[in-house]
């Protein structure tokens, strides 16, 4: 590397902290920009004075964390290499335990002084090159224009809600919410609630509010979450949850499902429909020939690098990866690229490979296919980083956790593994 590079890392969540630590260790100067007043990303709790209706806007809600949240991955695949969780941490840590862990890691790695809290990314512009190297001006609020050798976007896919656009949501007469703003079950006492989506948020929220709601309808498309047992009849703490097909239309307080069933007198509809790429990433990269959809910035070489400007990278765009493991491999690949130790293909070849990967990942895939894609990609990243590939035990642990969850859907976090 011809000179010490200065890199901007956007986001002080797990991906940003892991990336910053690896880059600093490799000799890169790093500044972290974080829009909130704290680190932790999606694990850091954001208090809300009231639960907003989706139709009134959610731009002020940054975190989906709620007080009782626990991980749905075991801690062994959520550890940063060389920095284990405290010995008394349960298999599935709480939100607070993950936040404390990340803060301890940031302090040990001397990252706190590198974080500029309450600095929101507003744009990215190419600056004048020097010494035959491109430079980028990072724009933030409060107003700040600072030039960097490269930028790593680590503010990812878990803060901006994805809202389905085909349900005629404007016609729903009840309260319309998204899981990003869910905080506690008491808000739903004695209410008839429909929950759309059976990902981790839908499963957790429906079971938690079951204790106080008068009725809970959990709705999803056929085949969704095929690795979970679909309970039949009534279940949950209040014995008041039932599973139904996906919602296709809203008519006042009635929800029409894809099989023709109607759910009447629904007072609250909670959309557990996931998240899309953070707006600031798409805005910043708009003039660099990249696009974006609900799930990813595209096309990216290795789902990581801008094909034309590899000093710009976006972490965490692997839809099916194990996040903490993925971040650590990606960070080491980025470090090698910034140190000019990684020989990338030509620009034309990178564009071709990026578009091919984008096409391969389009559409619905089975759980098995997702896991295989994740495993293959991690092995590729390991080769590029010149480190050992993930041990088979990692994928075995993830599979074992999935099986445990399938067997004990209500209490899998609290029951010891068999």
XYZ file of C-alpha atoms in Angstrom:
418
model
C 0.000 0.000 0.000
C 1.573 3.288 -1.125
C 0.245 5.459 1.744
C -1.884 5.143 4.855
C -5.513 5.145 3.743
C -8.353 6.886 5.513
C -11.627 4.972 5.354
C -15.156 5.934 6.386
C -17.256 3.204 7.977
C -20.974 3.972 7.985
C -22.755 2.513 11.013
C -21.645 1.448 14.498
C -23.639 -1.760 14.707
C -22.068 -5.241 14.654
C -20.963 -4.982 11.007
C -19.448 -1.526 11.450
C -17.594 -2.380 14.650
C -16.231 -5.653 13.289
C -15.149 -4.006 10.029
C -13.535 -1.046 11.787
C -11.570 -3.283 14.155
C -10.201 -5.410 11.310
C -9.266 -2.340 9.246
C -7.523 -0.621 12.157
C -5.534 -3.780 12.866
C -4.471 -3.854 9.215
C -3.070 -0.332 9.434
C -5.965 1.651 7.972
C -7.137 4.923 9.531
C -10.871 4.629 10.263
C -13.667 7.038 11.141
C -17.095 5.566 12.001
C -20.236 7.608 11.342
C -23.262 6.648 13.446
C -26.604 8.460 13.163
C -27.738 7.546 16.683
C -26.319 8.554 20.044
C -25.186 5.013 20.826
C -23.533 2.008 19.224
C -25.141 -1.393 18.761
C -27.187 -0.875 15.609
C -30.365 -2.937 15.513
C -29.610 -4.348 18.991
C -29.738 -0.930 20.675
C -33.164 -0.113 22.097
C -34.895 3.046 20.887
C -37.619 4.322 23.187
C -40.849 5.450 21.544
C -43.416 7.676 23.229
C -46.118 6.148 21.043
C -46.378 3.431 18.414
C -46.685 5.149 15.021
C -49.087 4.190 12.278
C -47.177 3.146 9.153
C -49.189 5.622 7.086
C -47.841 8.502 9.195
C -44.241 7.583 8.379
C -41.524 5.584 10.121
C -38.409 7.554 9.194
C -37.825 8.451 12.853
C -37.744 4.783 13.955
C -34.223 3.375 13.626
C -34.285 0.176 15.646
C -36.597 -2.823 15.770
C -35.253 -3.937 19.141
C -37.789 -4.418 21.932
C -37.083 -5.003 25.640
C -37.745 -8.765 25.699
C -35.906 -9.502 22.430
C -33.479 -12.433 22.367
C -31.304 -13.732 19.563
C -32.592 -16.483 17.291
C -29.033 -17.655 16.616
C -26.997 -19.320 19.392
C -24.168 -17.232 20.836
C -21.485 -19.514 19.371
C -22.239 -18.168 15.877
C -22.642 -14.590 17.156
C -19.169 -14.263 18.640
C -16.407 -12.048 17.317
C -13.221 -14.047 16.834
C -10.965 -13.792 19.856
C -13.633 -12.110 21.971
C -15.988 -14.623 23.620
C -19.185 -13.773 25.450
C -19.031 -13.832 29.270
C -19.190 -17.425 30.521
C -22.605 -16.957 32.155
C -24.262 -15.826 28.891
C -27.138 -18.148 27.903
C -27.187 -20.001 24.580
C -29.565 -17.377 23.169
C -28.470 -14.005 24.593
C -30.871 -11.176 25.286
C -30.831 -7.904 23.383
C -29.197 -6.192 26.349
C -26.480 -8.850 26.592
C -25.640 -8.458 22.892
C -25.450 -4.666 23.288
C -23.192 -4.952 26.329
C -21.007 -7.424 24.436
C -20.638 -5.052 21.477
C -19.836 -2.110 23.743
C -17.172 -4.151 25.555
C -15.690 -5.148 22.200
C -15.629 -1.526 21.015
C -13.894 -0.386 24.204
C -11.323 -3.195 24.109
C -10.582 -2.410 20.455
C -10.302 1.351 21.137
C -13.078 2.113 18.678
C -15.193 4.474 20.805
C -12.987 7.482 20.048
C -13.315 6.740 16.337
C -17.125 6.970 16.354
C -18.848 10.214 15.435
C -22.217 9.789 17.061
C -25.326 11.568 15.780
C -23.844 11.996 12.309
C -26.300 10.930 9.614
C -25.040 10.076 6.130
C -26.642 12.305 3.486
C -24.538 11.716 0.393
C -21.341 10.668 -1.324
C -19.445 12.518 -4.054
C -16.320 11.623 -5.963
C -13.521 14.056 -5.108
C -10.404 15.016 -7.012
C -7.977 12.078 -7.296
C -4.472 12.317 -5.888
C -1.458 10.078 -6.458
C -3.519 8.175 -9.052
C -6.078 7.170 -6.403
C -9.775 8.055 -6.275
C -11.128 9.872 -3.262
C -14.677 10.277 -1.969
C -16.322 13.098 -0.086
C -18.678 11.824 2.620
C -21.544 14.208 3.397
C -23.267 14.058 6.777
C -25.627 15.948 9.050
C -24.609 17.892 11.101
C -23.036 19.440 8.009
C -19.655 17.891 7.420
C -17.745 17.232 4.192
C -14.752 14.968 4.691
C -12.620 13.200 2.094
C -11.754 9.503 2.325
C -9.857 6.919 0.287
C -12.827 4.594 0.499
C -16.164 3.976 2.184
C -17.607 0.831 3.761
C -21.382 0.902 4.179
C -22.286 -1.124 7.275
C -25.763 0.260 7.920
C -27.333 -2.588 6.011
C -30.763 -4.167 5.893
C -32.309 -4.171 9.347
C -33.606 -0.663 10.040
C -35.725 0.509 7.086
C -39.091 -1.310 6.997
C -40.294 -3.043 3.865
C -43.967 -2.204 3.327
C -45.992 -4.353 0.884
C -47.492 -2.189 -1.817
C -50.344 -4.357 -3.067
C -52.702 -4.678 -0.094
C -54.673 -1.430 -0.335
C -53.317 -0.557 3.100
C -54.697 2.973 2.938
C -58.206 1.498 3.191
C -57.503 -0.342 6.460
C -59.508 1.378 9.200
C -57.555 -0.028 12.144
C -54.064 0.758 13.447
C -51.406 -0.219 10.892
C -48.005 -0.958 12.400
C -44.682 -2.482 11.392
C -42.594 -4.721 13.627
C -39.835 -2.070 13.622
C -41.915 -0.100 16.147
C -43.105 -3.013 18.307
C -42.041 -2.535 21.927
C -44.259 -4.344 24.452
C -47.393 -6.512 24.488
C -49.412 -4.247 26.779
C -50.322 -2.033 23.808
C -52.451 -4.900 22.434
C -54.436 -5.812 25.533
C -57.947 -7.031 24.644
C -57.456 -6.251 20.945
C -58.009 -8.344 17.843
C -54.628 -8.368 16.142
C -53.461 -9.713 12.784
C -49.741 -10.319 12.271
C -48.481 -10.545 8.690
C -45.301 -12.590 8.249
C -43.845 -15.647 9.964
C -40.182 -14.731 10.088
C -38.521 -14.395 13.513
C -40.347 -11.116 14.258
C -43.765 -12.486 13.353
C -43.261 -15.619 15.421
C -41.901 -13.761 18.462
C -44.410 -10.906 18.455
C -47.482 -13.086 17.898
C -46.512 -15.339 20.801
C -45.700 -12.440 23.118
C -48.937 -10.521 22.555
C -50.976 -13.724 22.842
C -50.874 -13.348 26.628
C -52.873 -10.095 26.538
C -54.655 -9.810 23.165
C -58.188 -11.115 22.749
C -57.302 -12.763 19.417
C -54.174 -13.154 17.256
C -54.218 -14.151 13.572
C -50.809 -15.077 12.143
C -50.862 -14.787 8.351
C -48.300 -15.852 5.743
C -48.048 -17.221 2.217
C -48.154 -20.987 1.773
C -44.773 -22.608 2.316
C -43.423 -19.708 4.369
C -40.883 -20.727 7.019
C -40.939 -24.334 5.902
C -38.543 -25.302 8.668
C -41.130 -24.527 11.348
C -44.001 -26.698 12.449
C -47.247 -24.923 11.642
C -49.370 -25.343 14.740
C -52.948 -26.329 14.082
C -55.882 -24.937 16.010
C -55.429 -22.508 18.877
C -52.065 -22.099 20.581
C -49.962 -19.514 22.432
C -49.925 -18.224 26.001
C -53.541 -17.090 25.681
C -54.550 -20.067 23.531
C -55.760 -17.502 21.006
C -53.329 -17.667 18.039
C -54.354 -19.318 14.788
C -52.425 -19.570 11.504
C -53.860 -18.378 8.209
C -52.913 -17.784 4.593
C -51.419 -14.499 3.437
C -53.304 -11.197 3.324
C -54.074 -9.932 -0.176
C -56.425 -7.007 0.482
C -57.759 -4.712 3.193
C -61.369 -3.492 3.322
C -61.952 -1.227 6.312
C -61.458 -3.533 9.316
C -61.677 -6.741 7.275
C -58.654 -8.563 5.864
C -59.120 -10.764 2.807
C -56.732 -13.714 2.545
C -55.350 -15.479 -0.526
C -57.624 -18.487 -0.006
C -60.742 -16.292 0.208
C -61.058 -16.341 4.001
C -62.029 -13.056 5.659
C -60.817 -11.861 9.054
C -63.319 -9.377 10.470
C -63.115 -6.653 13.108
C -59.309 -6.436 13.084
C -58.194 -3.560 15.297
C -54.438 -3.747 14.694
C -52.444 -5.103 11.756
C -48.726 -5.603 12.458
C -46.595 -5.967 9.338
C -43.698 -8.325 10.045
C -42.623 -8.040 6.431
C -38.921 -7.502 6.910
C -36.597 -4.716 5.906
C -35.089 -3.182 2.815
C -31.804 -1.502 2.065
C -31.168 1.664 4.054
C -32.152 4.738 2.020
C -28.853 6.525 2.657
C -26.948 3.742 0.861
C -29.142 3.932 -2.224
C -29.029 7.737 -2.258
C -25.252 7.822 -1.866
C -24.633 5.279 -4.625
C -27.297 6.576 -7.007
C -24.753 8.236 -9.311
C -22.380 5.254 -9.428
C -24.517 2.974 -11.628
C -25.823 0.792 -8.806
C -29.494 0.161 -8.162
C -31.315 -1.355 -5.251
C -34.399 -3.353 -4.425
C -36.166 -4.488 -1.284
C -33.293 -6.730 -0.230
C -30.007 -5.653 -1.716
C -27.783 -3.131 -3.399
C -27.087 -4.482 -6.851
C -25.058 -5.516 -8.622
C -22.070 -5.953 -6.269
C -18.984 -8.016 -7.012
C -18.938 -10.867 -4.471
C -22.027 -9.177 -2.983
C -19.501 -6.813 -1.442
C -17.585 -4.498 -3.797
C -18.770 -1.863 -6.232
C -17.713 -3.407 -9.562
C -16.241 -0.157 -10.924
C -15.055 1.400 -7.643
C -13.901 -1.424 -5.325
C -12.851 1.083 -2.666
C -16.615 1.347 -2.062
C -18.077 -1.720 -0.377
C -21.386 -2.691 1.198
C -21.391 -5.361 3.899
C -24.220 -7.632 4.970
C -25.994 -7.890 1.612
C -25.841 -11.692 1.765
C -29.516 -12.435 2.308
C -28.964 -15.924 3.689
C -25.735 -15.554 5.669
C -25.047 -15.906 9.384
C -24.488 -12.194 10.107
C -21.599 -12.078 12.603
C -19.674 -14.787 10.728
C -20.278 -13.071 7.399
C -19.118 -9.654 8.659
C -15.804 -11.069 9.856
C -14.959 -12.692 6.537
C -16.068 -9.664 4.548
C -14.016 -7.312 6.728
C -10.837 -9.274 6.070
C -11.447 -9.297 2.334
C -12.033 -5.527 2.392
C -8.815 -5.016 4.371
C -6.778 -6.953 1.808
C -8.326 -5.005 -1.049
C -7.603 -1.636 0.590
C -4.007 -2.690 1.259
C -3.704 -3.619 -2.426
C -2.938 -7.230 -1.527
C -5.970 -8.613 -3.365
C -5.834 -9.036 -7.122
C -9.356 -8.459 -8.422
C -10.507 -9.369 -11.949
C -10.906 -6.653 -14.560
C -13.728 -4.129 -14.244
C -15.592 -5.840 -17.067
C -15.265 -9.238 -15.387
C -16.422 -7.806 -12.058
C -19.552 -6.334 -13.649
C -20.305 -9.646 -15.346
C -19.836 -11.660 -12.125
C -21.905 -9.165 -10.123
C -24.833 -9.280 -12.543
C -24.685 -13.073 -12.675
C -24.851 -13.307 -8.884
C -27.739 -10.837 -8.834
C -29.683 -13.047 -11.250
C -28.951 -16.232 -9.279
C -30.350 -14.751 -6.078
C -33.607 -13.528 -7.581
C -36.824 -15.259 -6.511
C -37.832 -17.574 -3.701
C -35.405 -20.276 -2.632
C -35.778 -23.217 -0.278
C -34.061 -23.179 3.099
C -31.596 -25.803 1.892
C -30.704 -23.718 -1.164
C -30.196 -20.652 1.006
C -27.838 -22.494 3.313
C -25.849 -23.858 0.393
C -25.482 -20.387 -1.143
C -24.302 -19.044 2.212
C -21.742 -21.830 2.669
C -20.335 -21.420 -0.850
C -20.028 -17.661 -0.473
C -18.228 -17.917 2.870
C -15.722 -20.351 1.377
C -15.076 -17.927 -1.487
C -14.552 -15.061 0.931
C -12.174 -17.210 2.978
C -10.036 -17.868 -0.096
C -9.935 -14.160 -0.919
C -9.019 -13.307 2.683
C -6.412 -16.106 2.780
C -7.795 -17.488 6.023
C -9.403 -20.783 6.978
C -12.971 -21.356 5.767
C -15.735 -21.603 8.361
C -15.701 -24.881 10.227
C -18.434 -27.370 9.453
C -19.427 -26.987 13.111
C -20.791 -23.499 12.378
C -23.323 -24.784 9.869
C -24.047 -27.802 12.061
C -24.811 -25.456 14.952
C -27.144 -23.365 12.787
C -28.929 -26.528 11.602
C -29.175 -27.882 15.139
C -30.616 -24.567 16.326
C -33.225 -24.681 13.549
C -34.220 -28.223 14.517
C -34.424 -27.245 18.189
C -36.634 -24.303 17.309
C -38.859 -26.527 15.201
C -39.315 -28.969 18.082
C -39.919 -26.326 20.761
C -41.308 -23.248 18.917
C -42.603 -21.582 22.084
C -39.663 -22.199 24.403
C -36.639 -23.102 22.251
C -34.507 -20.337 23.759
C -35.062 -21.621 27.303
C -34.814 -25.400 26.837
C -31.336 -27.027 26.772
C -30.300 -28.625 23.499
C -30.610 -32.369 23.291
